[in-house]
mmCIF file with all atom_site columns, C-alpha atoms in Angstrom:
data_model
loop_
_atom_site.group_PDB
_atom_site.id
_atom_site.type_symbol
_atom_site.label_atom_id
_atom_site.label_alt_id
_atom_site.label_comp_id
_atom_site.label_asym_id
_atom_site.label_entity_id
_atom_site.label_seq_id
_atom_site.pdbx_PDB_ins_code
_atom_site.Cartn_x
_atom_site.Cartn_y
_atom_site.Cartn_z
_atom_site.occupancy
_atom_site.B_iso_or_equiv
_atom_site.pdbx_formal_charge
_atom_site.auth_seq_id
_atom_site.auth_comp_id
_atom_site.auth_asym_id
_atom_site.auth_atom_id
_atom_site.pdbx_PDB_model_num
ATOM 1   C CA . UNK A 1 1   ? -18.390 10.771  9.166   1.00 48.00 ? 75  UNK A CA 1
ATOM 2   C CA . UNK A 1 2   ? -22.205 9.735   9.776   1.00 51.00 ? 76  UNK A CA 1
ATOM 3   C CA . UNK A 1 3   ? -22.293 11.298  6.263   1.00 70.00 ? 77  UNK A CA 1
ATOM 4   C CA . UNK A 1 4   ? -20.256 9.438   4.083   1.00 91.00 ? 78  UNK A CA 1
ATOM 5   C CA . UNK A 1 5   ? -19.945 5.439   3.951   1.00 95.00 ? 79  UNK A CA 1
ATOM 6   C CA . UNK A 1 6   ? -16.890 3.770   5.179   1.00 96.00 ? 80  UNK A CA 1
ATOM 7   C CA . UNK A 1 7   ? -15.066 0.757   3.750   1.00 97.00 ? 81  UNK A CA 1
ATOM 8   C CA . UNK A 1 8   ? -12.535 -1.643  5.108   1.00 97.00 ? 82  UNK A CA 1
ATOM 9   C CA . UNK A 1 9   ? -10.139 -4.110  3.335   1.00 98.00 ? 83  UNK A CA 1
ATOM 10  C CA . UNK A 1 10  ? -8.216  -6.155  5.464   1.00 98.00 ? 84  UNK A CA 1
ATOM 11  C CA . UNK A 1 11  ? -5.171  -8.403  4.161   1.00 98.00 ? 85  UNK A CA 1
ATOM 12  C CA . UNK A 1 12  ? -2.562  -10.333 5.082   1.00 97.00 ? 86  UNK A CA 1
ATOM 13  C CA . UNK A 1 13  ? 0.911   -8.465  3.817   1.00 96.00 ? 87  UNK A CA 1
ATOM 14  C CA . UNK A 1 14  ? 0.768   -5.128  2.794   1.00 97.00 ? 88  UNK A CA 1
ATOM 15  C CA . UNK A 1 15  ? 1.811   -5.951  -0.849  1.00 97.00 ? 89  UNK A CA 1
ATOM 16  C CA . UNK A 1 16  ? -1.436  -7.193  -1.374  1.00 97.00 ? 90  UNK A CA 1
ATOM 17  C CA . UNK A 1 17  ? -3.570  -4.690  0.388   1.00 97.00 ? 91  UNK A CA 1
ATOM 18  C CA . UNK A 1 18  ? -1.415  -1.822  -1.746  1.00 97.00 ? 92  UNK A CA 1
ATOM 19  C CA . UNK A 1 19  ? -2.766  -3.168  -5.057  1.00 97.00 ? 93  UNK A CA 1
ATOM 20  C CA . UNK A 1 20  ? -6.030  -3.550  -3.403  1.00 97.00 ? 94  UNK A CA 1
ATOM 21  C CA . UNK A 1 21  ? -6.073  0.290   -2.111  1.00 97.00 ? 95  UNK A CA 1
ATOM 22  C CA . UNK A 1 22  ? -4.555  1.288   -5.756  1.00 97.00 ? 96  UNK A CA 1
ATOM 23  C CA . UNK A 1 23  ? -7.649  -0.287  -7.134  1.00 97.00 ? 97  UNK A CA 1
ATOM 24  C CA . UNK A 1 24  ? -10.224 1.201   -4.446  1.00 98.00 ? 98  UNK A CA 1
ATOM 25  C CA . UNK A 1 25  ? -8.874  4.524   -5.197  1.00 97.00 ? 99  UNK A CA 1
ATOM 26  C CA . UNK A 1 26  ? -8.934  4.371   -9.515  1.00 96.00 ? 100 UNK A CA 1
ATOM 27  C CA . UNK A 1 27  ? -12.391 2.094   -9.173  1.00 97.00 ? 101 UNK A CA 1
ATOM 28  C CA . UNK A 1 28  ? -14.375 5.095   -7.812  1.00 96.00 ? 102 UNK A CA 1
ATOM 29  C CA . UNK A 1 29  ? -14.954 8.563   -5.965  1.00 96.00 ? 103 UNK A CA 1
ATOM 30  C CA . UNK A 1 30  ? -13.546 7.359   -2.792  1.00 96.00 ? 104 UNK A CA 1
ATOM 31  C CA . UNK A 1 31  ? -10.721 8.711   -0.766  1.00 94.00 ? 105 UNK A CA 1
ATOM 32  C CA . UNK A 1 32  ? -8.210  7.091   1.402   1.00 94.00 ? 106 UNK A CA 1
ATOM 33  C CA . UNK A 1 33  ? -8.849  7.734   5.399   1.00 93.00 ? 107 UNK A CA 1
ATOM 34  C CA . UNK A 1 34  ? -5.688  5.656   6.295   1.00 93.00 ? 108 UNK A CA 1
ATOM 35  C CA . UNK A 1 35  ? -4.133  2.134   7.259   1.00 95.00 ? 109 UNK A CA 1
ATOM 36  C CA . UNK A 1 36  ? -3.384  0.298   10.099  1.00 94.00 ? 110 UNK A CA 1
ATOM 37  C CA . UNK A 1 37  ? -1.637  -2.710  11.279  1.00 94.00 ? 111 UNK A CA 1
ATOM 38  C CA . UNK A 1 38  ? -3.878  -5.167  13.516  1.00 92.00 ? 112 UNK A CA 1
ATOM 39  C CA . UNK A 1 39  ? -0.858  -7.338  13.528  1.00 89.00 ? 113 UNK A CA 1
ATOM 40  C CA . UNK A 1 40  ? 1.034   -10.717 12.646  1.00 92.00 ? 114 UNK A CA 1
ATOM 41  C CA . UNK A 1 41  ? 0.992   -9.577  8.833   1.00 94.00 ? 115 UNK A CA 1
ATOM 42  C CA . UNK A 1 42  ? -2.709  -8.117  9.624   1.00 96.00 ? 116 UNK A CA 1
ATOM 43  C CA . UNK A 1 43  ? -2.979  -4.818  7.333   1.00 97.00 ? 117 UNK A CA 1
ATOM 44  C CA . UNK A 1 44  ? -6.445  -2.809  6.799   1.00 97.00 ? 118 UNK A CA 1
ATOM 45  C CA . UNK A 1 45  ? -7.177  -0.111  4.786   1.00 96.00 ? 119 UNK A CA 1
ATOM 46  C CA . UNK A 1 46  ? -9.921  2.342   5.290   1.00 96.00 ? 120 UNK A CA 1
ATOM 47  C CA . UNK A 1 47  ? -11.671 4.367   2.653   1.00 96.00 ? 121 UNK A CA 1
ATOM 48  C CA . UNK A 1 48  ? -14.801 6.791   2.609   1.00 95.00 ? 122 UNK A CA 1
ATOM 49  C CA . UNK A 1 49  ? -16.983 8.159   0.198   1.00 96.00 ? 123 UNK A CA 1
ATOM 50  C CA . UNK A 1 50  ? -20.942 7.734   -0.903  1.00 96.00 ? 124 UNK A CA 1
ATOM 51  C CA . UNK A 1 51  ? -22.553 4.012   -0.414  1.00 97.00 ? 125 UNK A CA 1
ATOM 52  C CA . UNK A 1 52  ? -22.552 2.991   -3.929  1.00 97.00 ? 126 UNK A CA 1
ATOM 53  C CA . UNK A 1 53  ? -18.349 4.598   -4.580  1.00 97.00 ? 127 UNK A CA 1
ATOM 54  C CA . UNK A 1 54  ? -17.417 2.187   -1.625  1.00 97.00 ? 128 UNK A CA 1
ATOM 55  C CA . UNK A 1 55  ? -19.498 -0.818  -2.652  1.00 98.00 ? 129 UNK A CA 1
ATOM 56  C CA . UNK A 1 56  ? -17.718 -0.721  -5.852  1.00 98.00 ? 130 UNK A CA 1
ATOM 57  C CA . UNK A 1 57  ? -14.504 0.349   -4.439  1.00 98.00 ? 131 UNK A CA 1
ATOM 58  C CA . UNK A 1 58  ? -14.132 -2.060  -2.053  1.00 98.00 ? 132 UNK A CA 1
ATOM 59  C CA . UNK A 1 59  ? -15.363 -5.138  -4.763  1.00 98.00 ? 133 UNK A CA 1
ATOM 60  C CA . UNK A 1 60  ? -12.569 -3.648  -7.217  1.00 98.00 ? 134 UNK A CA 1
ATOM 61  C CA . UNK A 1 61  ? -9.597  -3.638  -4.269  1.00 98.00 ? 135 UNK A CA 1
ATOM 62  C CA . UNK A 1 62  ? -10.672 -7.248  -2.564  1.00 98.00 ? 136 UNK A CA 1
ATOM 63  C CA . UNK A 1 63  ? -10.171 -8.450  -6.183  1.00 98.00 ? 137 UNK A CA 1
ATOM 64  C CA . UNK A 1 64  ? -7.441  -6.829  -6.900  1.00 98.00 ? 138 UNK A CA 1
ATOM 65  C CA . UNK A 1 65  ? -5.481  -7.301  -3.692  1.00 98.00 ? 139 UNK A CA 1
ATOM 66  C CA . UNK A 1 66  ? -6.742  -11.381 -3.785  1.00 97.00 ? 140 UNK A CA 1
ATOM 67  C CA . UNK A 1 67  ? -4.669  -11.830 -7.130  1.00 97.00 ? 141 UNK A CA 1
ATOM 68  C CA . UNK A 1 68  ? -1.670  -10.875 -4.792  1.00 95.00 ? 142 UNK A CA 1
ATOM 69  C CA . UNK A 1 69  ? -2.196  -12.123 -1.473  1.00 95.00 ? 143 UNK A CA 1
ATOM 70  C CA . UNK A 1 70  ? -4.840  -12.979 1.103   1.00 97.00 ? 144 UNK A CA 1
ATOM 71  C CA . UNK A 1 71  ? -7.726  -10.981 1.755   1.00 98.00 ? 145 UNK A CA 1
ATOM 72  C CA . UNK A 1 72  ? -9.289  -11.469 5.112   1.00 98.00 ? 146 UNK A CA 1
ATOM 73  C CA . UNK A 1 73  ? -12.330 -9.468  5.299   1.00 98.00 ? 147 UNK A CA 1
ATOM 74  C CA . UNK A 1 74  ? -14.390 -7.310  4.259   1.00 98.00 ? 148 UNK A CA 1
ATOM 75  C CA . UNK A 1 75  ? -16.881 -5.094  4.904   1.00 97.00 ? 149 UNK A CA 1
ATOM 76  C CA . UNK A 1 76  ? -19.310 -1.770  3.728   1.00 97.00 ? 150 UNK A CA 1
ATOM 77  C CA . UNK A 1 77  ? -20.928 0.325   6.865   1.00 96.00 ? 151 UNK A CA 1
ATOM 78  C CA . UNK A 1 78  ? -23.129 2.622   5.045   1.00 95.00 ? 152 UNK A CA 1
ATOM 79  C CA . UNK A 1 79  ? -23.874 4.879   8.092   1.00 92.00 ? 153 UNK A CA 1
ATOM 80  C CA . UNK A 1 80  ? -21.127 4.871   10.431  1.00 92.00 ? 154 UNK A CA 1
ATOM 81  C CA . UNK A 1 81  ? -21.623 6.200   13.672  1.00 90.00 ? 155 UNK A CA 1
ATOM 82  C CA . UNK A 1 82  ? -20.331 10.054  14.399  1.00 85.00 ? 156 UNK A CA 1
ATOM 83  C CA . UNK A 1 83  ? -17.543 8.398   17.185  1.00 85.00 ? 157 UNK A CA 1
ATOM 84  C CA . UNK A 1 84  ? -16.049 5.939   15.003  1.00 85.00 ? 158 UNK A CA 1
ATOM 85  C CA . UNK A 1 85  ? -13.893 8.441   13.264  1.00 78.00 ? 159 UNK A CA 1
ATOM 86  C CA . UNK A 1 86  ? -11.960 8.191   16.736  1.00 80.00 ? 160 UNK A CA 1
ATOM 87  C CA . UNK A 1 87  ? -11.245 4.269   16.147  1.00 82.00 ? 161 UNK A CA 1
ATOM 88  C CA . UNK A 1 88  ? -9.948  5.270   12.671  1.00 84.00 ? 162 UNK A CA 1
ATOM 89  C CA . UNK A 1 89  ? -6.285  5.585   11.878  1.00 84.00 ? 163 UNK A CA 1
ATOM 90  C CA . UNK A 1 90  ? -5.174  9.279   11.182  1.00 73.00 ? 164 UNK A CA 1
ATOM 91  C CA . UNK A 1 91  ? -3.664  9.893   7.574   1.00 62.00 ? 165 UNK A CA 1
ATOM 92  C CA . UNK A 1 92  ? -0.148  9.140   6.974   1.00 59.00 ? 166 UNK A CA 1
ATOM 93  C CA . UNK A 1 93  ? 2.443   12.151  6.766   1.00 54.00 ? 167 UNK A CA 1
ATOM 94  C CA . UNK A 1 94  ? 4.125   11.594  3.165   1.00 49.00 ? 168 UNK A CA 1
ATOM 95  C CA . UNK A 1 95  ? 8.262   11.376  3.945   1.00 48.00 ? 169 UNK A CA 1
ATOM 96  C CA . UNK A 1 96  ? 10.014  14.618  3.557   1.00 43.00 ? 170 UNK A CA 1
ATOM 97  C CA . UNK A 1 97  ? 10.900  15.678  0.490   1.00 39.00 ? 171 UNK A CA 1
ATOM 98  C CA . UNK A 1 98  ? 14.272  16.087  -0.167  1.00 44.00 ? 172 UNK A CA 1
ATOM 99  C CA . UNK A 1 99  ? 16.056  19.580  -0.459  1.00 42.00 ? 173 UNK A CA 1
ATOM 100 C CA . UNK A 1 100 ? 15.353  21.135  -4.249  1.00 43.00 ? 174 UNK A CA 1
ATOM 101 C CA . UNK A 1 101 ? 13.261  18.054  -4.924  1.00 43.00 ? 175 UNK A CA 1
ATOM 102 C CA . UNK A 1 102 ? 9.659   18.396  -6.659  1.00 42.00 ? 176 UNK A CA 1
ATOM 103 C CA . UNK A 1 103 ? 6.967   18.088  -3.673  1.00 42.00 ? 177 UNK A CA 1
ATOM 104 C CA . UNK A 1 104 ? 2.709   17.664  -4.339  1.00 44.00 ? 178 UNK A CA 1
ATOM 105 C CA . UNK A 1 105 ? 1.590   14.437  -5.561  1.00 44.00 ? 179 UNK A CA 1
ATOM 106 C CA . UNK A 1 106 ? 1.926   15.554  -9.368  1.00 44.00 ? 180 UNK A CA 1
ATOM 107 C CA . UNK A 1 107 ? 6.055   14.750  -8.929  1.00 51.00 ? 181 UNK A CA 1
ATOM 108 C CA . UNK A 1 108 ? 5.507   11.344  -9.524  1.00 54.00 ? 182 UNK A CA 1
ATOM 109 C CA . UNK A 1 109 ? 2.822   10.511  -10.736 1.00 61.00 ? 183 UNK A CA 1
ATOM 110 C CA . UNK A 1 110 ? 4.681   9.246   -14.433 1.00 76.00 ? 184 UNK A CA 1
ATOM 111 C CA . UNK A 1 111 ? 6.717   6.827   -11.979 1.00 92.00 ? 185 UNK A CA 1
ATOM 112 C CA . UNK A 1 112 ? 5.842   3.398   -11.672 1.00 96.00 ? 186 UNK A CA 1
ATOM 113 C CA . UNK A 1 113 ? 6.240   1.603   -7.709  1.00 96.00 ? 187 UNK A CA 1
ATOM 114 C CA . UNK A 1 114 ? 7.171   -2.152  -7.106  1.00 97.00 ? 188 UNK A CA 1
ATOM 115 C CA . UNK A 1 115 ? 7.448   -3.219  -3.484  1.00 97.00 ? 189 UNK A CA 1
ATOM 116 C CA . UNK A 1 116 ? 8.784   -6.911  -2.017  1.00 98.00 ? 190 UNK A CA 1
ATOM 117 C CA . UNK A 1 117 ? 7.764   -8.351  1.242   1.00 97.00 ? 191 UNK A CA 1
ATOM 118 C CA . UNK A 1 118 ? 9.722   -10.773 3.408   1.00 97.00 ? 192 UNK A CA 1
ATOM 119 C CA . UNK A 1 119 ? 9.576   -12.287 6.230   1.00 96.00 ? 193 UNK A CA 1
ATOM 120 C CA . UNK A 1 120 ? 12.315  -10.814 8.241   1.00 95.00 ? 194 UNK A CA 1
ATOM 121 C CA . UNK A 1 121 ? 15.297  -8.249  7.856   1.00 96.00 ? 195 UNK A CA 1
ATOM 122 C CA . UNK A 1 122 ? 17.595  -10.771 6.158   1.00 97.00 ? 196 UNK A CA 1
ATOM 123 C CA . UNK A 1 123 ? 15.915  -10.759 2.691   1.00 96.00 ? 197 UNK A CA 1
ATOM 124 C CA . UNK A 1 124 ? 14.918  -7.267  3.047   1.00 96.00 ? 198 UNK A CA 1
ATOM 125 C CA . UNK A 1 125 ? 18.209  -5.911  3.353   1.00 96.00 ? 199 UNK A CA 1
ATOM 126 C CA . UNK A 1 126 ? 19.329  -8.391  0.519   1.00 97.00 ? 200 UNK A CA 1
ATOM 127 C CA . UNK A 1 127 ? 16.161  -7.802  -1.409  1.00 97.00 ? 201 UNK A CA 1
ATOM 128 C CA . UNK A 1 128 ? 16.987  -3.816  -0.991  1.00 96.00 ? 202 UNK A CA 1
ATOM 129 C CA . UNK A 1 129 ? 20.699  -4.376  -2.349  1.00 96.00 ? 203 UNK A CA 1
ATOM 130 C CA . UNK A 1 130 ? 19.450  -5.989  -5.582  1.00 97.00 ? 204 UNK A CA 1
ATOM 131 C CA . UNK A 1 131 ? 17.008  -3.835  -6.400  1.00 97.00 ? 205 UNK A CA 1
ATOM 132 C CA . UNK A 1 132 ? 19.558  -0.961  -5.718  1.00 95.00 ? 206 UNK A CA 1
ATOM 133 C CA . UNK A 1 133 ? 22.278  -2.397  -8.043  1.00 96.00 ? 207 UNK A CA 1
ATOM 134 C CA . UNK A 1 134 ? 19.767  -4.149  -10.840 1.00 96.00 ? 208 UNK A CA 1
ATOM 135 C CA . UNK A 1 135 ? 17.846  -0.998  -11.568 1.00 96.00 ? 209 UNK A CA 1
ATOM 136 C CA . UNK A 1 136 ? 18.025  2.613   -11.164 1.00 96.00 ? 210 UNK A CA 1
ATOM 137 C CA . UNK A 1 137 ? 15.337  3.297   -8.753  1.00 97.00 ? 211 UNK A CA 1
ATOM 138 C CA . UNK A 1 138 ? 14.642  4.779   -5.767  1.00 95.00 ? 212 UNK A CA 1
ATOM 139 C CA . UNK A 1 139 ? 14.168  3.101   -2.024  1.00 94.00 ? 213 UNK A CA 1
ATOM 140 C CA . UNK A 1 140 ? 11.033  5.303   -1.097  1.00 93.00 ? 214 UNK A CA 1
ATOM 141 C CA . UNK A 1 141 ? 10.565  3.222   2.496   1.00 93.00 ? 215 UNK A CA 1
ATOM 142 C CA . UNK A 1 142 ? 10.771  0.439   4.382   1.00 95.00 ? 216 UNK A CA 1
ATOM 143 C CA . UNK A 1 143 ? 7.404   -0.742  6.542   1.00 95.00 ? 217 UNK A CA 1
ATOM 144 C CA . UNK A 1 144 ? 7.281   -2.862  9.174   1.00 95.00 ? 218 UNK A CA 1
ATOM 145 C CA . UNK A 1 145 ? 3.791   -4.502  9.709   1.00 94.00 ? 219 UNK A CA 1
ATOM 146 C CA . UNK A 1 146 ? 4.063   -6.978  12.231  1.00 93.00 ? 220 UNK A CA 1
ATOM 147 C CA . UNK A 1 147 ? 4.812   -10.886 12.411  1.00 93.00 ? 221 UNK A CA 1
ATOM 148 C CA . UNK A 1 148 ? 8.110   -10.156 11.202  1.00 95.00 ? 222 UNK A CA 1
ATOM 149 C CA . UNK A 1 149 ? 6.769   -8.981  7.416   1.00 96.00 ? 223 UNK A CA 1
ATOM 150 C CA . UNK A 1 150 ? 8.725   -6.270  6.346   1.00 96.00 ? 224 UNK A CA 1
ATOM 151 C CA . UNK A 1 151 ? 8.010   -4.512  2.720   1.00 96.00 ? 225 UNK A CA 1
ATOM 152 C CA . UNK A 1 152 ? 10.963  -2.191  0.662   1.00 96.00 ? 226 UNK A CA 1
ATOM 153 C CA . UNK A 1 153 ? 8.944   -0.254  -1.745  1.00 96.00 ? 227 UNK A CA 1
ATOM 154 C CA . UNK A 1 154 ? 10.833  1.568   -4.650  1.00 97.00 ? 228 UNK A CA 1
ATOM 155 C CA . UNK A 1 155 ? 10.108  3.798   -7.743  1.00 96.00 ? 229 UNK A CA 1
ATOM 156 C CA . UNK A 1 156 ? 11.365  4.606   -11.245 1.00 96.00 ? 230 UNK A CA 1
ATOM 157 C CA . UNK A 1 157 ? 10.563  4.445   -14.799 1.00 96.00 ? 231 UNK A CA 1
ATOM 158 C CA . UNK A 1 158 ? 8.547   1.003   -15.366 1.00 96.00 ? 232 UNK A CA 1
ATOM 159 C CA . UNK A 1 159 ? 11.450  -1.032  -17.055 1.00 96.00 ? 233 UNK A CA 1
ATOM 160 C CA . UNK A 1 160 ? 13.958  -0.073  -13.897 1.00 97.00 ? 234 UNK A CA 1
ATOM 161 C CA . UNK A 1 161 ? 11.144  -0.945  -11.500 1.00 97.00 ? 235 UNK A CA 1
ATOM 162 C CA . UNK A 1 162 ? 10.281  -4.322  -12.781 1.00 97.00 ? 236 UNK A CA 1
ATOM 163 C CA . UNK A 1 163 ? 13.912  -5.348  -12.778 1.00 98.00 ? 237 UNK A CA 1
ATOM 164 C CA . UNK A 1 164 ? 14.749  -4.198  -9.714  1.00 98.00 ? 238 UNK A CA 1
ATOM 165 C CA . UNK A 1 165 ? 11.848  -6.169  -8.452  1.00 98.00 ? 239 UNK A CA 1
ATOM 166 C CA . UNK A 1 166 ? 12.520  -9.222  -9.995  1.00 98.00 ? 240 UNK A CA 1
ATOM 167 C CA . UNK A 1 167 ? 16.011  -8.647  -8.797  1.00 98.00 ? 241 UNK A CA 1
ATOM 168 C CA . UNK A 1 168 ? 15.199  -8.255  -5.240  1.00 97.00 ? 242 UNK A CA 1
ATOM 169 C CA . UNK A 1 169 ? 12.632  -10.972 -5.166  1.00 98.00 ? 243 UNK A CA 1
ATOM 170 C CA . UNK A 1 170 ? 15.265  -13.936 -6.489  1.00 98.00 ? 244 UNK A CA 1
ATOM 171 C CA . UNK A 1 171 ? 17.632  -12.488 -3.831  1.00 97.00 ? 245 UNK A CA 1
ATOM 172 C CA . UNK A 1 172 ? 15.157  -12.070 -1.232  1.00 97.00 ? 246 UNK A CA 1
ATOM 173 C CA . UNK A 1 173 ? 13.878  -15.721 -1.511  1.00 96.00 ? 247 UNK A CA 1
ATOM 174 C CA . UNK A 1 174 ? 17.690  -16.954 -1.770  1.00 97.00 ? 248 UNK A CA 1
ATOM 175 C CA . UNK A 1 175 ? 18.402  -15.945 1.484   1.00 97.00 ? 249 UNK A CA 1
ATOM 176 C CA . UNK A 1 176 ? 15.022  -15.499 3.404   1.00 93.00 ? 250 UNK A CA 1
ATOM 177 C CA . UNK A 1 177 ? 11.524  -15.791 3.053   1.00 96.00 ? 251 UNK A CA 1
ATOM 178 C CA . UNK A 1 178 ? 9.664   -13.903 0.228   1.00 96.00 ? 252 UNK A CA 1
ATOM 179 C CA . UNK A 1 179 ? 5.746   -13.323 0.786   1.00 96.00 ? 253 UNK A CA 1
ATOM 180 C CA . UNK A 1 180 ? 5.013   -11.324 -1.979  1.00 97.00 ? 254 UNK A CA 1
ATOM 181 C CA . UNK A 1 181 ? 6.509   -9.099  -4.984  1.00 97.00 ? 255 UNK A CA 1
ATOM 182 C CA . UNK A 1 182 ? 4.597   -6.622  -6.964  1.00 97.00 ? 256 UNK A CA 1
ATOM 183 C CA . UNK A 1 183 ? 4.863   -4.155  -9.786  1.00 97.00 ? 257 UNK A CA 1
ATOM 184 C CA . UNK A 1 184 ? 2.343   -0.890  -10.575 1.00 96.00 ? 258 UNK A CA 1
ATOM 185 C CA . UNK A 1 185 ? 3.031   0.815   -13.628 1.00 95.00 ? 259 UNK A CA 1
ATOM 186 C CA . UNK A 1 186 ? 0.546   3.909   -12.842 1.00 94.00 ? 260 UNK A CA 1
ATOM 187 C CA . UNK A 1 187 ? -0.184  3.643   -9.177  1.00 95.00 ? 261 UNK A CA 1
ATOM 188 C CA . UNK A 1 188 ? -2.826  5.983   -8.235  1.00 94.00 ? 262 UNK A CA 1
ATOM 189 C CA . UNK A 1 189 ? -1.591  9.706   -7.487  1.00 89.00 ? 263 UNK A CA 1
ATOM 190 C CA . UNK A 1 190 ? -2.442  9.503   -3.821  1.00 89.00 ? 264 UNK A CA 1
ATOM 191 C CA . UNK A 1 191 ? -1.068  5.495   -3.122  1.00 90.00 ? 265 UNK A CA 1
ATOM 192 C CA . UNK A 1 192 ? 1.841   6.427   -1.703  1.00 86.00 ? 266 UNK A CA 1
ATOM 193 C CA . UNK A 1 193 ? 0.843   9.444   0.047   1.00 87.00 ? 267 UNK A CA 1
ATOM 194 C CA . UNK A 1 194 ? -1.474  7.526   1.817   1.00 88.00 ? 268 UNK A CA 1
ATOM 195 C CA . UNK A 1 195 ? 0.791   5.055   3.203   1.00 87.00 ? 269 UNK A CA 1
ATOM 196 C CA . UNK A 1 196 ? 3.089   7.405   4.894   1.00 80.00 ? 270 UNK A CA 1
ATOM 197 C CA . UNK A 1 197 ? 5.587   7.478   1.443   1.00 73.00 ? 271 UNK A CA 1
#
């Protein structure tokens, strides 16, 4: 690690620290290390590359994720120390892929991804149904991050996505709490890899 820099973005919800890592990850030559939950809606990602690829990495996702949510903090360590890969969350494992279904990250990379966060189960589970029967897209997961937010991310063709969202997020906030709603038309190749999707 001592090698490369390391950057962190911390935000509240995960919605907004998605759009943030999308725009780390298409801003520069950086790559994903992982995320982690520090809790009560707490989310961080972690990215690595050379000094000036994170500076401009990190600039690009705080932006990005602030036009969605709340970013937190911060912060560029140029020369990490050799044991702080240990404090570091490990990489995701991407879901399994289905039997016959295309695997790699090329299999979706045409597909656009739109995620809704509540607070609670309630408006997931009704955010999930209206997303399912406004649009036809797919429920890639359901994350849990702590202080009850809970995020349903799905994928499809742009149009279905951006229904289904808009769908989801009227039902969630009819019956629950809605924190945040978000469409990507070309989320970076490795997004959802990285989060464990």
């Amino acid at each position: 690690m001592a090698s490369e820099a390391l950057g962190l973005l911390e935000c509240k919800g995960l919605v907004a620290l998605m759009e943030g890592t999308d725009a780390m990850l298409k801003a520069a030559n950086v790559e994903m290390v992982g995320w982690d939950k520090a809790g009560s809606g707490m989310v961080t990602a972690f990215v690595k590359g050379d000094v000036a690829a994170v500076k401009a990495a990190i600039d690009a996702g705080a932006e990005a994720a602030g036009r969605i949510g709340t970013v937190v903090a911060v912060n560029v360590i140029a020369r990490p120390h050799d044991e702080l890969g240990g404090l570091l969350p490990k990489a995701k494992k991407a879901a399994e892929a289905k039997p016959g279904a295309p695997v790699g990250p090329s299999s979706h990379n045409n597909q656009a991804i739109g995620s809704v966060e509540t607070k609670g189960w309630v408006g997931t589970v009704e955010a999930a149904d209206a997303m399912g029967k406004a649009a036809n897209v797919e429920v890639v997961k359901t994350i849990q991050i702590g202080g009850a937010f809970v995020t349903t991310i799905v994928r499809g063709d742009v149009g279905s996505v951006a229904a289904a969202v808009a769908a989801g997020a009227e039902a969630a906030g009819k019956v629950g709490e809605l924190i945040a709603s978000h469409v990507m038309a070309r989320p970076h190749p490795e997004l959802l890899a990285g989060y464990g999707a």
